[in-house]
Amino acid sequence: CSSDLVTSNGGDIDFGGGAISAPTKTLTFNATNGKVTLKGVGASITPLATLTTDSNTLALNGDIYTSALNITVGNSVADNNKVVATGTTTIIATGSDITFNNSANDFGTVSITAANADIVDTNAIVLGDSTIINDFTLTAGGDVTDSGAITAKNLTIDTTGAAAGGAITLDTPAN
């Protein structure tokens, strides 16, 4: 891609089948009433400035490498491969579940809105403003810190896989 890509429709969007390289560009998918599928065996998106989706359902069927990841879905969303998002990741699945539990995932800062969330990160992670109605399970291979308020009925954080047992510091006053 030599320029930004924005694709919109009221139905489904299937995109991919191979590697997509757009080091400083933005991919935006809007399928408000449909499904966005990023697909292909070994498909990868490397590294984007931003990947934004706004759809009813999202299927991540390839590796995702990006600096920023913004996902808004009307249903649950899950990773089927690893997601590496070095900047800020915002995932909104209001009333539904978020499951990003691939052990190779690597996030910078993550903010989520969901009914339930299961997030796995290979190393340290920063939690931004997050609202989880029920259960929030976070597994990190390093330190866990916050940069925003975290609201969850049940919060479970596991850093035992970290080499030195990662520190957990959640000190935002609103927590």
PDB file of C-alpha atoms in Angstrom:
ATOM      1  CA  CYS A   1       0.000   0.000   0.000  1.00  0.00           C
ATOM      2  CA  SER A   2       1.407   3.371  -0.934  1.00  0.00           C
ATOM      3  CA  SER A   3      -1.478   5.293   0.602  1.00  0.00           C
ATOM      4  CA  ASP A   4      -4.152   4.908   3.245  1.00  0.00           C
ATOM      5  CA  LEU A   5      -6.837   2.323   2.532  1.00  0.00           C
ATOM      6  CA  VAL A   6     -10.402   2.884   3.667  1.00  0.00           C
ATOM      7  CA  THR A   7     -13.062   0.389   2.682  1.00  0.00           C
ATOM      8  CA  SER A   8     -16.681   0.605   3.765  1.00  0.00           C
ATOM      9  CA  ASN A   9     -19.898  -1.212   3.077  1.00  0.00           C
ATOM     10  CA  GLY A  10     -22.965  -2.450   4.881  1.00  0.00           C
ATOM     11  CA  GLY A  11     -22.063  -6.104   4.383  1.00  0.00           C
ATOM     12  CA  ASP A  12     -19.016  -8.333   4.759  1.00  0.00           C
ATOM     13  CA  ILE A  13     -15.394  -7.472   3.938  1.00  0.00           C
ATOM     14  CA  ASP A  14     -12.811 -10.212   3.255  1.00  0.00           C
ATOM     15  CA  PHE A  15      -9.263  -8.921   3.024  1.00  0.00           C
ATOM     16  CA  GLY A  16      -5.909 -10.609   2.775  1.00  0.00           C
ATOM     17  CA  GLY A  17      -4.472 -13.857   1.636  1.00  0.00           C
ATOM     18  CA  GLY A  18      -0.871 -12.790   1.978  1.00  0.00           C
ATOM     19  CA  ALA A  19       1.396 -10.218   3.541  1.00  0.00           C
ATOM     20  CA  ILE A  20       0.384  -6.577   3.522  1.00  0.00           C
ATOM     21  CA  SER A  21       3.204  -4.110   4.087  1.00  0.00           C
ATOM     22  CA  ALA A  22       2.313  -0.512   4.836  1.00  0.00           C
ATOM     23  CA  PRO A  23       4.880   0.857   7.280  1.00  0.00           C
ATOM     24  CA  THR A  24       3.408   4.332   7.704  1.00  0.00           C
ATOM     25  CA  LYS A  25      -0.137   3.942   6.490  1.00  0.00           C
ATOM     26  CA  THR A  26      -3.606   3.331   7.863  1.00  0.00           C
ATOM     27  CA  LEU A  27      -6.027   0.538   7.009  1.00  0.00           C
ATOM     28  CA  THR A  28      -9.637   1.203   7.953  1.00  0.00           C
ATOM     29  CA  PHE A  29     -12.436  -1.329   7.503  1.00  0.00           C
ATOM     30  CA  ASN A  30     -16.047  -0.323   8.095  1.00  0.00           C
ATOM     31  CA  ALA A  31     -18.620  -3.100   7.797  1.00  0.00           C
ATOM     32  CA  THR A  32     -21.086  -1.780  10.306  1.00  0.00           C
ATOM     33  CA  ASN A  33     -23.657  -4.505   9.749  1.00  0.00           C
ATOM     34  CA  GLY A  34     -21.297  -7.189   8.530  1.00  0.00           C
ATOM     35  CA  LYS A  35     -18.135  -9.121   9.218  1.00  0.00           C
ATOM     36  CA  VAL A  36     -14.528  -8.098   8.591  1.00  0.00           C
ATOM     37  CA  THR A  37     -12.208 -11.044   7.931  1.00  0.00           C
ATOM     38  CA  LEU A  38      -8.453 -10.528   7.683  1.00  0.00           C
ATOM     39  CA  LYS A  39      -7.523 -13.874   6.223  1.00  0.00           C
ATOM     40  CA  GLY A  40      -5.029 -16.197   4.682  1.00  0.00           C
ATOM     41  CA  VAL A  41      -2.666 -18.875   5.880  1.00  0.00           C
ATOM     42  CA  GLY A  42       0.330 -16.984   7.128  1.00  0.00           C
ATOM     43  CA  ALA A  43      -1.294 -13.665   6.306  1.00  0.00           C
ATOM     44  CA  SER A  44       0.320 -10.775   8.063  1.00  0.00           C
ATOM     45  CA  ILE A  45      -0.082  -7.049   8.193  1.00  0.00           C
ATOM     46  CA  THR A  46       3.328  -5.504   8.782  1.00  0.00           C
ATOM     47  CA  PRO A  47       3.702  -2.813  10.403  1.00  0.00           C
ATOM     48  CA  LEU A  48       0.827  -0.422  10.033  1.00  0.00           C
ATOM     49  CA  ALA A  49       0.472   2.963  11.561  1.00  0.00           C
ATOM     50  CA  THR A  50      -3.109   2.033  12.486  1.00  0.00           C
ATOM     51  CA  LEU A  51      -5.497  -0.820  11.814  1.00  0.00           C
ATOM     52  CA  THR A  52      -9.076   0.237  12.515  1.00  0.00           C
ATOM     53  CA  THR A  53     -12.188  -1.886  12.171  1.00  0.00           C
ATOM     54  CA  ASP A  54     -15.789  -1.078  12.882  1.00  0.00           C
ATOM     55  CA  SER A  55     -17.932  -4.112  12.259  1.00  0.00           C
ATOM     56  CA  ASN A  56     -20.427  -6.514  13.698  1.00  0.00           C
ATOM     57  CA  THR A  57     -17.880  -9.368  13.766  1.00  0.00           C
ATOM     58  CA  LEU A  58     -14.105  -9.464  13.289  1.00  0.00           C
ATOM     59  CA  ALA A  59     -11.983 -12.503  12.449  1.00  0.00           C
ATOM     60  CA  LEU A  60      -8.220 -12.071  12.760  1.00  0.00           C
ATOM     61  CA  ASN A  61      -6.930 -15.058  10.790  1.00  0.00           C
ATOM     62  CA  GLY A  62      -3.357 -13.913  10.259  1.00  0.00           C
ATOM     63  CA  ASP A  63      -0.538 -12.358  12.252  1.00  0.00           C
ATOM     64  CA  ILE A  64      -1.075  -8.653  12.905  1.00  0.00           C
ATOM     65  CA  TYR A  65       1.878  -6.264  13.381  1.00  0.00           C
ATOM     66  CA  THR A  66       0.962  -2.639  13.929  1.00  0.00           C
ATOM     67  CA  SER A  67       1.788   0.395  16.007  1.00  0.00           C
ATOM     68  CA  ALA A  68      -1.852   1.109  16.876  1.00  0.00           C
ATOM     69  CA  LEU A  69      -4.867  -1.188  16.829  1.00  0.00           C
ATOM     70  CA  ASN A  70      -8.429   0.104  17.155  1.00  0.00           C
ATOM     71  CA  ILE A  71     -11.261  -2.429  17.057  1.00  0.00           C
ATOM     72  CA  THR A  72     -14.967  -1.775  17.577  1.00  0.00           C
ATOM     73  CA  VAL A  73     -17.246  -4.778  17.120  1.00  0.00           C
ATOM     74  CA  GLY A  74     -20.862  -5.561  17.880  1.00  0.00           C
ATOM     75  CA  ASN A  75     -20.033  -9.125  18.915  1.00  0.00           C
ATOM     76  CA  SER A  76     -17.158 -11.016  20.490  1.00  0.00           C
ATOM     77  CA  VAL A  77     -13.649 -10.749  19.033  1.00  0.00           C
ATOM     78  CA  ALA A  78     -10.723 -13.158  19.312  1.00  0.00           C
ATOM     79  CA  ASP A  79      -7.245 -13.585  17.917  1.00  0.00           C
ATOM     80  CA  ASN A  80      -6.537 -16.660  15.817  1.00  0.00           C
ATOM     81  CA  ASN A  81      -2.853 -15.791  15.487  1.00  0.00           C
ATOM     82  CA  LYS A  82      -0.497 -13.422  17.269  1.00  0.00           C
ATOM     83  CA  VAL A  83      -1.092  -9.703  17.543  1.00  0.00           C
ATOM     84  CA  VAL A  84       1.841  -7.332  17.996  1.00  0.00           C
ATOM     85  CA  ALA A  85       0.708  -3.755  18.615  1.00  0.00           C
ATOM     86  CA  THR A  86       3.537  -1.694  20.052  1.00  0.00           C
ATOM     87  CA  GLY A  87       1.535   1.478  20.642  1.00  0.00           C
ATOM     88  CA  THR A  88      -1.998   1.840  21.953  1.00  0.00           C
ATOM     89  CA  THR A  89      -4.617  -0.857  21.407  1.00  0.00           C
ATOM     90  CA  THR A  90      -8.284  -0.078  21.973  1.00  0.00           C
ATOM     91  CA  ILE A  91     -10.770  -2.934  21.714  1.00  0.00           C
ATOM     92  CA  ILE A  92     -14.479  -2.244  22.201  1.00  0.00           C
ATOM     93  CA  ALA A  93     -16.892  -5.179  22.243  1.00  0.00           C
ATOM     94  CA  THR A  94     -19.577  -3.717  24.507  1.00  0.00           C
ATOM     95  CA  GLY A  95     -21.669  -6.505  26.014  1.00  0.00           C
ATOM     96  CA  SER A  96     -19.558  -9.206  24.336  1.00  0.00           C
ATOM     97  CA  ASP A  97     -16.269 -10.987  24.994  1.00  0.00           C
ATOM     98  CA  ILE A  98     -12.684 -10.196  24.024  1.00  0.00           C
ATOM     99  CA  THR A  99     -10.284 -13.141  23.828  1.00  0.00           C
ATOM    100  CA  PHE A 100      -6.724 -12.315  22.801  1.00  0.00           C
ATOM    101  CA  ASN A 101      -4.976 -15.276  24.416  1.00  0.00           C
ATOM    102  CA  ASN A 102      -2.199 -16.172  21.990  1.00  0.00           C
ATOM    103  CA  SER A 103       1.011 -16.541  24.029  1.00  0.00           C
ATOM    104  CA  ALA A 104       2.976 -14.600  21.382  1.00  0.00           C
ATOM    105  CA  ASN A 105       0.800 -11.468  21.661  1.00  0.00           C
ATOM    106  CA  ASP A 106       2.735  -8.316  22.484  1.00  0.00           C
ATOM    107  CA  PHE A 107       0.880  -5.136  23.368  1.00  0.00           C
ATOM    108  CA  GLY A 108       2.106  -1.726  24.490  1.00  0.00           C
ATOM    109  CA  THR A 109      -0.949  -0.181  26.168  1.00  0.00           C
ATOM    110  CA  VAL A 110      -4.363  -1.874  26.047  1.00  0.00           C
ATOM    111  CA  SER A 111      -7.766  -0.294  26.760  1.00  0.00           C
ATOM    112  CA  ILE A 112     -10.805  -2.550  26.560  1.00  0.00           C
ATOM    113  CA  THR A 113     -14.568  -2.449  26.956  1.00  0.00           C
ATOM    114  CA  ALA A 114     -16.308  -5.825  27.151  1.00  0.00           C
ATOM    115  CA  ALA A 115     -18.527  -8.194  29.107  1.00  0.00           C
ATOM    116  CA  ASN A 116     -15.547 -10.521  29.711  1.00  0.00           C
ATOM    117  CA  ALA A 117     -11.916 -10.250  28.644  1.00  0.00           C
ATOM    118  CA  ASP A 118      -8.995 -12.677  28.453  1.00  0.00           C
ATOM    119  CA  ILE A 119      -5.736 -10.996  27.416  1.00  0.00           C
ATOM    120  CA  VAL A 120      -2.299 -12.640  27.156  1.00  0.00           C
ATOM    121  CA  ASP A 121       0.909 -10.673  26.609  1.00  0.00           C
ATOM    122  CA  THR A 122       4.365 -12.151  26.141  1.00  0.00           C
ATOM    123  CA  ASN A 123       6.072  -9.474  28.271  1.00  0.00           C
ATOM    124  CA  ALA A 124       5.224  -6.250  30.153  1.00  0.00           C
ATOM    125  CA  ILE A 125       1.883  -4.544  29.493  1.00  0.00           C
ATOM    126  CA  VAL A 126       0.198  -1.262  30.435  1.00  0.00           C
ATOM    127  CA  LEU A 127      -3.554  -1.215  31.060  1.00  0.00           C
ATOM    128  CA  GLY A 128      -5.360   1.905  29.926  1.00  0.00           C
ATOM    129  CA  ASP A 129      -8.938   2.883  30.768  1.00  0.00           C
ATOM    130  CA  SER A 130     -10.873  -0.397  30.765  1.00  0.00           C
ATOM    131  CA  THR A 131     -14.396  -1.413  31.678  1.00  0.00           C
ATOM    132  CA  ILE A 132     -15.200  -5.109  31.935  1.00  0.00           C
ATOM    133  CA  ILE A 133     -18.660  -5.994  33.216  1.00  0.00           C
ATOM    134  CA  ASN A 134     -17.724  -9.419  34.599  1.00  0.00           C
ATOM    135  CA  ASP A 135     -14.384 -11.243  34.439  1.00  0.00           C
ATOM    136  CA  PHE A 136     -11.055  -9.800  33.314  1.00  0.00           C
ATOM    137  CA  THR A 137      -8.162 -12.262  33.142  1.00  0.00           C
ATOM    138  CA  LEU A 138      -4.726 -10.944  32.230  1.00  0.00           C
ATOM    139  CA  THR A 139      -1.632 -13.106  31.816  1.00  0.00           C
ATOM    140  CA  ALA A 140       1.641 -11.234  31.306  1.00  0.00           C
ATOM    141  CA  GLY A 141       5.230 -12.333  30.906  1.00  0.00           C
ATOM    142  CA  GLY A 142       6.448  -9.169  32.612  1.00  0.00           C
ATOM    143  CA  ASP A 143       5.345  -6.226  34.705  1.00  0.00           C
ATOM    144  CA  VAL A 144       1.729  -5.034  34.684  1.00  0.00           C
ATOM    145  CA  THR A 145       1.079  -1.321  35.215  1.00  0.00           C
ATOM    146  CA  ASP A 146      -1.817   1.020  34.539  1.00  0.00           C
ATOM    147  CA  SER A 147      -2.261   4.379  32.876  1.00  0.00           C
ATOM    148  CA  GLY A 148      -6.020   4.604  33.390  1.00  0.00           C
ATOM    149  CA  ALA A 149      -8.930   3.405  35.482  1.00  0.00           C
ATOM    150  CA  ILE A 150      -9.738  -0.320  35.426  1.00  0.00           C
ATOM    151  CA  THR A 151     -13.225  -1.493  36.337  1.00  0.00           C
ATOM    152  CA  ALA A 152     -14.035  -5.214  36.503  1.00  0.00           C
ATOM    153  CA  LYS A 153     -16.269  -7.368  38.675  1.00  0.00           C
ATOM    154  CA  ASN A 154     -13.483  -9.983  38.916  1.00  0.00           C
ATOM    155  CA  LEU A 155      -9.873  -9.174  38.032  1.00  0.00           C
ATOM    156  CA  THR A 156      -7.244 -11.922  37.781  1.00  0.00           C
ATOM    157  CA  ILE A 157      -3.643 -11.055  36.892  1.00  0.00           C
ATOM    158  CA  ASP A 158      -1.001 -13.742  36.451  1.00  0.00           C
ATOM    159  CA  THR A 159       2.660 -12.804  36.008  1.00  0.00           C
ATOM    160  CA  THR A 160       4.125 -16.085  37.263  1.00  0.00           C
ATOM    161  CA  GLY A 161       5.436 -16.883  33.783  1.00  0.00           C
ATOM    162  CA  ALA A 162       7.714 -13.839  33.924  1.00  0.00           C
ATOM    163  CA  ALA A 163      11.415 -14.607  34.417  1.00  0.00           C
ATOM    164  CA  ALA A 164      11.495 -12.815  37.761  1.00  0.00           C
ATOM    165  CA  GLY A 165       7.758 -12.899  38.469  1.00  0.00           C
ATOM    166  CA  GLY A 166       6.579  -9.577  37.029  1.00  0.00           C
ATOM    167  CA  ALA A 167       5.501  -6.790  39.348  1.00  0.00           C
ATOM    168  CA  ILE A 168       1.872  -5.664  39.397  1.00  0.00           C
ATOM    169  CA  THR A 169       1.393  -1.942  40.006  1.00  0.00           C
ATOM    170  CA  LEU A 170      -2.161  -0.649  39.597  1.00  0.00           C
ATOM    171  CA  ASP A 171      -2.026   2.762  41.207  1.00  0.00           C
ATOM    172  CA  THR A 172      -4.440   4.924  39.241  1.00  0.00           C
ATOM    173  CA  PRO A 173      -6.618   6.560  41.940  1.00  0.00           C
ATOM    174  CA  ALA A 174      -9.878   5.619  40.166  1.00  0.00           C
ATOM    175  CA  ASN A 175      -9.141   1.864  40.442  1.00  0.00           C
TER     176      ASN A 175
END
